[in-house]
Amino acid sequence: MEEMEEELKCPVCGSFYREPIILPCSHNLCQACARNILVQTPESESPQSRRASGSGVSDYDYLDLDKMSLYSEADSGYGSYGGFASAPTTPCQKSPNGVRVFPPAMPPPATHLSPALAPVPRNSCITCPQCHRSLILDDRGLRGFPKNRVLEGVIDRYQQSKAAALKCQLCEKAPKEATVMCEQCDVFYCDPCRLRCHPPRGPLAKHRLVPPAQGRVSRRLSPRKVSTCTDHELENHSMYCVQCKMPVCYQCLEEGKHSSHEVKALGAMWKLHKSQLSQALNGLSDRAKEAKEFLVQLRNMVQQIQENSVEFEACLVAQCDALIDALNRRKAQLLARVNKEHEHKLKVVRDQISHCTVKLRQTTGLMEYCLEVIKENDPSGFLQISDALIRRVHLTEDQWGKGTLTPRMTTDFDLSLDNSPLLQSIHQLDFVQVKVPATPILQLEECCTHNNSATLSWKQPPLSTVPADGYILELDDGNGGQFREVYVGKETMCTVDGLHFNSTYNARVKAFNKTGVSPYSKTLVLQTSEDTDSEEQTLPFPVPSERLPLRRMSPFSSTLNLQPSFPGRSYFDFRSSPHQLSLHSSLQSLNAPGCNFETQSAPYSQLVDIKKLLAVAWFAFDPGSAHSDIILSNDNLTVTCSSYDDRVVLGKTGFSKGVHYWELTVDRYDNHPDPAFGVARMDVMKDVMLGKDDKAWAMYVDNNRSWFMHNNSHTNRTEGGITKGATIGVLLDLNRKNLTFFINDEQQGPIAFDNVEGLFFPAVSLNRNVQVTLHTGLAVPDFYSSRASIA
């Protein structure tokens, strides 16, 4: 029962419903809370003015919040809902349970009368705090809403089932324990609230106050309140109107608006709806049962995950500890080698020190002896030994000159440890290293470009053992920008259309499976064909007439050949294929055998003037860049939306140079929405109208007029709108850096935007009331081409 408590609380006050009423949207409100959130609407939106103008037939007219821009002070044609005219700057507040509600337009009157009997301001409007649908009250005010007696009964049974003390029903914060109950008012009071709200004087003096426990018993034993008709308060409901789906009384059938409707017995419909609700509850009960079983499964998964985590952590720690032990053992071995080298160097140096010390002592003794001999004055005695001494001195000197004074060992250690392979292996140590697929290989012999499209082919390495679930092909923007995905799937060949003409693209591919993605393949550099203009060019070589059709069919066909630029760089050069005809083909290739032409050294037999072909781009909408509410069909050429709010979708092709023109036809146009058309950057906001941020340049248009918008700035209001079947043209001239719009082959306003440069994607924003279809590959309008040639 406690899980049901939130269903029994008012979304405004957060307390149990008191005298709940049922709104047409099927949600409930306390009668007092309903009065608190009433606001006044403009006089033109009142039910009386609507009926007088014949625009409304219902007692409860829902406000179209999408049309609140009619009250905007600035005539921009686009606005947002910011409140009613009576309180345009009053912000919404939150009820205790977090639901956004409108604050009261005026403080509730200090009266002891029932809220339904108090006067309601003229032209009042109420907004449901749960579904935010708004409706305008008629002359009956809140009395026009039926009372939910069933909900009152459920609340009574719920409160009786709780063994807690009875609380006062009028305390605003921290309800106190009730001391009395008024049988006539059917309200529990504490002493302060009784003195304030139920004084023992006037008409309230005749009310009977009883203890709370006795009041609970009397309430339980009292007969259930019978709901009465909202139009005839003294009559009870006796029949059920099938068309209006509501109980009615017999007077409603005789003189009311239900007189011509199909009605059935109230008891029969009561049993039928009970049976339908029971059947619906059976299906919901099955789903609840499945949810409980699923929760048990999830809890078991939590326990299993914890157990597996402990086991896996232990395994991981053991593996890493084994690696650390092996590294420590290797460390000890390497340190032993260092110590051995250290001892060897010390021994050699010490031996050399000892040997040099002995020889130096001998040399010093010989020198001292020779000096003493020189001091003798006996010539005959000196000459007897002088020759021998001279030989000994020379011999000793020669012994010092044979490398004796050169160190036999260096102080540097010749051991150098190369740890880079091991560090690389440690850095690459991962759980998925042996499970991801191998890097794909681009098959250059099958890759080619044609006009502004490119065909790429790849394969898995021959010795690859890990299967790939699919591949991701990426291209840059043709201007050295970032890569973006152009294909994701299982195929190993893909043709990319709508590229820039005369541009260089970088392409790469990678494989993926459930474990992860492989490294990228080598980058392939490819060149698209030249974007020619309408000027004529005279070719300075003879061209056979039978070859001209072939030239027009494939003017710039080329293939890609593998040409590494230098070691360490995975780039490939572009070369024209000798097997396909190109505008830049040599004269020798044109004079191939069978063409009956003279050689290059022969005089030219003729000169042929060939008009260069006008290159156009083909593209579709991009589902990957679209908002989640966008709905695509017709091979991504037709687009609409599932939301009442504006959502943005981009084209697949981006333009950074040249002149490009595309059109959009309006397949459906309901309730006069404001779709927007233009161009945008890749990172444009997708959940607002195109042009609301600084990443888009657009024209938005309704059924009467249009505006240009960029960075939420509206300019150049122009008369003339769109209907179903209209055609909107977008002309992006990046040579002149401007953007122009057309409606039904007529230019709409002046040039919309100047000084536009960079990379632009075709873009559209719309809601569920609009559906458009894209048409590409179109030539530039004739008058624009002639104007450009004159300029």
PDB file of C-alpha atoms in Angstrom, residues 440-579:
ATOM      1  CA  PRO A 440      42.928  -4.016 -42.321  1.00  0.00           C
ATOM      2  CA  ILE A 441      44.937  -3.656 -45.540  1.00  0.00           C
ATOM      3  CA  LEU A 442      43.784  -1.264 -48.282  1.00  0.00           C
ATOM      4  CA  GLN A 443      43.718  -2.994 -51.695  1.00  0.00           C
ATOM      5  CA  LEU A 444      45.113  -0.245 -53.868  1.00  0.00           C
ATOM      6  CA  GLU A 445      44.524  -2.074 -57.132  1.00  0.00           C
ATOM      7  CA  GLU A 446      40.754  -1.883 -56.472  1.00  0.00           C
ATOM      8  CA  CYS A 447      40.645   1.712 -55.191  1.00  0.00           C
ATOM      9  CA  CYS A 448      39.723   4.462 -57.667  1.00  0.00           C
ATOM     10  CA  THR A 449      38.145   7.898 -57.988  1.00  0.00           C
ATOM     11  CA  HIS A 450      35.582   9.059 -60.530  1.00  0.00           C
ATOM     12  CA  ASN A 451      34.377  12.690 -60.753  1.00  0.00           C
ATOM     13  CA  ASN A 452      33.636  13.642 -57.137  1.00  0.00           C
ATOM     14  CA  SER A 453      33.265  10.094 -55.786  1.00  0.00           C
ATOM     15  CA  ALA A 454      35.810   7.581 -54.501  1.00  0.00           C
ATOM     16  CA  THR A 455      35.678   3.802 -54.212  1.00  0.00           C
ATOM     17  CA  LEU A 456      37.818   2.167 -51.531  1.00  0.00           C
ATOM     18  CA  SER A 457      38.461  -1.540 -50.934  1.00  0.00           C
ATOM     19  CA  TRP A 458      40.227  -3.324 -48.093  1.00  0.00           C
ATOM     20  CA  LYS A 459      40.773  -6.798 -46.610  1.00  0.00           C
ATOM     21  CA  GLN A 460      41.967  -8.545 -43.486  1.00  0.00           C
ATOM     22  CA  PRO A 461      45.622  -9.676 -43.337  1.00  0.00           C
ATOM     23  CA  PRO A 462      46.097 -13.258 -44.641  1.00  0.00           C
ATOM     24  CA  LEU A 463      47.357 -14.610 -41.306  1.00  0.00           C
ATOM     25  CA  SER A 464      44.692 -12.933 -39.166  1.00  0.00           C
ATOM     26  CA  THR A 465      43.013 -15.366 -36.754  1.00  0.00           C
ATOM     27  CA  VAL A 466      40.668 -12.986 -34.916  1.00  0.00           C
ATOM     28  CA  PRO A 467      37.439 -12.346 -36.903  1.00  0.00           C
ATOM     29  CA  ALA A 468      36.117  -8.806 -37.418  1.00  0.00           C
ATOM     30  CA  ASP A 469      32.451  -7.927 -36.911  1.00  0.00           C
ATOM     31  CA  GLY A 470      32.705  -4.880 -39.161  1.00  0.00           C
ATOM     32  CA  TYR A 471      34.792  -1.995 -40.438  1.00  0.00           C
ATOM     33  CA  ILE A 472      34.866   1.776 -39.988  1.00  0.00           C
ATOM     34  CA  LEU A 473      35.958   3.912 -42.956  1.00  0.00           C
ATOM     35  CA  GLU A 474      37.012   7.488 -42.207  1.00  0.00           C
ATOM     36  CA  LEU A 475      37.737  10.470 -44.475  1.00  0.00           C
ATOM     37  CA  ASP A 476      38.877  13.962 -43.656  1.00  0.00           C
ATOM     38  CA  ASP A 477      37.095  17.051 -44.999  1.00  0.00           C
ATOM     39  CA  GLY A 478      39.405  17.565 -47.974  1.00  0.00           C
ATOM     40  CA  ASN A 479      41.081  20.561 -46.307  1.00  0.00           C
ATOM     41  CA  GLY A 480      43.298  18.772 -43.821  1.00  0.00           C
ATOM     42  CA  GLY A 481      40.611  18.793 -41.125  1.00  0.00           C
ATOM     43  CA  GLN A 482      39.567  16.082 -38.714  1.00  0.00           C
ATOM     44  CA  PHE A 483      38.546  12.604 -39.849  1.00  0.00           C
ATOM     45  CA  ARG A 484      34.890  11.572 -39.658  1.00  0.00           C
ATOM     46  CA  GLU A 485      33.129   8.260 -40.208  1.00  0.00           C
ATOM     47  CA  VAL A 486      31.630   7.756 -43.666  1.00  0.00           C
ATOM     48  CA  TYR A 487      30.848   4.026 -43.463  1.00  0.00           C
ATOM     49  CA  VAL A 488      30.290   1.450 -40.703  1.00  0.00           C
ATOM     50  CA  GLY A 489      29.395  -2.107 -41.714  1.00  0.00           C
ATOM     51  CA  LYS A 490      30.527  -5.601 -42.681  1.00  0.00           C
ATOM     52  CA  GLU A 491      31.328  -4.883 -46.331  1.00  0.00           C
ATOM     53  CA  THR A 492      34.942  -4.519 -47.486  1.00  0.00           C
ATOM     54  CA  MET A 493      34.233  -2.042 -50.283  1.00  0.00           C
ATOM     55  CA  CYS A 494      32.568   1.369 -50.137  1.00  0.00           C
ATOM     56  CA  THR A 495      31.879   4.160 -52.638  1.00  0.00           C
ATOM     57  CA  VAL A 496      31.722   7.679 -51.168  1.00  0.00           C
ATOM     58  CA  ASP A 497      29.758  10.195 -53.259  1.00  0.00           C
ATOM     59  CA  GLY A 498      29.453  13.981 -53.052  1.00  0.00           C
ATOM     60  CA  LEU A 499      33.103  14.830 -52.345  1.00  0.00           C
ATOM     61  CA  HIS A 500      34.636  18.184 -53.215  1.00  0.00           C
ATOM     62  CA  PHE A 501      35.970  18.471 -56.726  1.00  0.00           C
ATOM     63  CA  ASN A 502      39.691  19.073 -57.211  1.00  0.00           C
ATOM     64  CA  SER A 503      40.437  18.229 -53.583  1.00  0.00           C
ATOM     65  CA  THR A 504      42.845  15.931 -51.788  1.00  0.00           C
ATOM     66  CA  TYR A 505      41.375  13.529 -49.229  1.00  0.00           C
ATOM     67  CA  ASN A 506      42.976  11.248 -46.655  1.00  0.00           C
ATOM     68  CA  ALA A 507      41.257   7.902 -46.065  1.00  0.00           C
ATOM     69  CA  ARG A 508      41.827   5.214 -43.471  1.00  0.00           C
ATOM     70  CA  VAL A 509      39.959   2.153 -42.192  1.00  0.00           C
ATOM     71  CA  LYS A 510      39.901   0.092 -39.019  1.00  0.00           C
ATOM     72  CA  ALA A 511      38.193  -3.155 -37.959  1.00  0.00           C
ATOM     73  CA  PHE A 512      36.134  -3.813 -34.848  1.00  0.00           C
ATOM     74  CA  ASN A 513      34.514  -6.661 -32.931  1.00  0.00           C
ATOM     75  CA  LYS A 514      32.889  -7.098 -29.527  1.00  0.00           C
ATOM     76  CA  THR A 515      36.238  -6.697 -27.786  1.00  0.00           C
ATOM     77  CA  GLY A 516      37.390  -3.443 -29.352  1.00  0.00           C
ATOM     78  CA  VAL A 517      38.811  -1.802 -32.466  1.00  0.00           C
ATOM     79  CA  SER A 518      42.027  -2.431 -34.348  1.00  0.00           C
ATOM     80  CA  PRO A 519      44.648   0.184 -35.168  1.00  0.00           C
ATOM     81  CA  TYR A 520      44.075   2.288 -38.282  1.00  0.00           C
ATOM     82  CA  SER A 521      45.320   1.129 -41.634  1.00  0.00           C
ATOM     83  CA  LYS A 522      47.864   3.128 -43.584  1.00  0.00           C
ATOM     84  CA  THR A 523      46.513   6.482 -44.699  1.00  0.00           C
ATOM     85  CA  LEU A 524      45.580   6.696 -48.377  1.00  0.00           C
ATOM     86  CA  VAL A 525      45.837  10.039 -50.169  1.00  0.00           C
ATOM     87  CA  LEU A 526      43.414  10.414 -53.090  1.00  0.00           C
ATOM     88  CA  GLN A 527      42.592  13.253 -55.479  1.00  0.00           C
ATOM     89  CA  THR A 528      39.151  13.990 -56.919  1.00  0.00           C
ATOM     90  CA  SER A 529      38.583  15.361 -60.415  1.00  0.00           C
ATOM     91  CA  GLU A 530      38.827  19.024 -61.329  1.00  0.00           C
ATOM     92  CA  ASP A 531      35.717  21.159 -60.816  1.00  0.00           C
ATOM     93  CA  THR A 532      35.379  22.729 -64.260  1.00  0.00           C
ATOM     94  CA  ASP A 533      33.476  25.873 -65.138  1.00  0.00           C
ATOM     95  CA  SER A 534      31.401  26.763 -68.191  1.00  0.00           C
ATOM     96  CA  GLU A 535      34.230  28.363 -70.170  1.00  0.00           C
ATOM     97  CA  GLU A 536      35.373  26.739 -73.404  1.00  0.00           C
ATOM     98  CA  GLN A 537      38.840  25.367 -73.773  1.00  0.00           C
ATOM     99  CA  THR A 538      40.678  24.521 -76.990  1.00  0.00           C
ATOM    100  CA  LEU A 539      42.777  21.398 -76.754  1.00  0.00           C
ATOM    101  CA  PRO A 540      46.080  21.747 -78.676  1.00  0.00           C
ATOM    102  CA  PHE A 541      46.009  18.210 -80.038  1.00  0.00           C
ATOM    103  CA  PRO A 542      43.791  16.215 -82.419  1.00  0.00           C
ATOM    104  CA  VAL A 543      40.875  14.368 -80.826  1.00  0.00           C
ATOM    105  CA  PRO A 544      39.071  11.618 -82.766  1.00  0.00           C
ATOM    106  CA  SER A 545      35.329  12.053 -83.077  1.00  0.00           C
ATOM    107  CA  GLU A 546      34.684   8.463 -82.060  1.00  0.00           C
ATOM    108  CA  ARG A 547      36.503   9.086 -78.754  1.00  0.00           C
ATOM    109  CA  LEU A 548      34.461  12.164 -77.748  1.00  0.00           C
ATOM    110  CA  PRO A 549      31.504  10.241 -76.263  1.00  0.00           C
ATOM    111  CA  LEU A 550      33.916   8.218 -74.182  1.00  0.00           C
ATOM    112  CA  ARG A 551      35.523  11.417 -72.958  1.00  0.00           C
ATOM    113  CA  ARG A 552      32.173  12.819 -71.855  1.00  0.00           C
ATOM    114  CA  MET A 553      31.171   9.629 -70.092  1.00  0.00           C
ATOM    115  CA  SER A 554      34.305   9.308 -67.980  1.00  0.00           C
ATOM    116  CA  PRO A 555      36.188  12.592 -68.165  1.00  0.00           C
ATOM    117  CA  PHE A 556      38.352  12.250 -65.085  1.00  0.00           C
ATOM    118  CA  SER A 557      38.560   8.556 -64.219  1.00  0.00           C
ATOM    119  CA  SER A 558      41.690   7.692 -62.283  1.00  0.00           C
ATOM    120  CA  THR A 559      43.114   5.018 -60.023  1.00  0.00           C
ATOM    121  CA  LEU A 560      45.360   5.041 -56.974  1.00  0.00           C
ATOM    122  CA  ASN A 561      48.837   3.487 -56.977  1.00  0.00           C
ATOM    123  CA  LEU A 562      50.953   2.725 -53.912  1.00  0.00           C
ATOM    124  CA  GLN A 563      53.884   5.125 -53.749  1.00  0.00           C
ATOM    125  CA  PRO A 564      55.520   5.485 -50.294  1.00  0.00           C
ATOM    126  CA  SER A 565      56.861   9.019 -50.011  1.00  0.00           C
ATOM    127  CA  PHE A 566      59.708   8.195 -47.628  1.00  0.00           C
ATOM    128  CA  PRO A 567      60.445   5.615 -44.909  1.00  0.00           C
ATOM    129  CA  GLY A 568      58.441   5.963 -41.755  1.00  0.00           C
ATOM    130  CA  ARG A 569      55.452   7.696 -43.413  1.00  0.00           C
ATOM    131  CA  SER A 570      52.415   5.739 -44.556  1.00  0.00           C
ATOM    132  CA  TYR A 571      51.311   8.080 -47.347  1.00  0.00           C
ATOM    133  CA  PHE A 572      50.511   7.167 -50.931  1.00  0.00           C
ATOM    134  CA  ASP A 573      50.758   9.255 -54.045  1.00  0.00           C
ATOM    135  CA  PHE A 574      48.118   9.694 -56.740  1.00  0.00           C
ATOM    136  CA  ARG A 575      48.733   8.718 -60.346  1.00  0.00           C
ATOM    137  CA  SER A 576      46.436   8.755 -63.376  1.00  0.00           C
ATOM    138  CA  SER A 577      45.656   5.329 -64.800  1.00  0.00           C
ATOM    139  CA  PRO A 578      47.115   4.648 -68.295  1.00  0.00           C
ATOM    140  CA  HIS A 579      44.104   2.442 -69.034  1.00  0.00           C
TER     141      HIS A 579
END
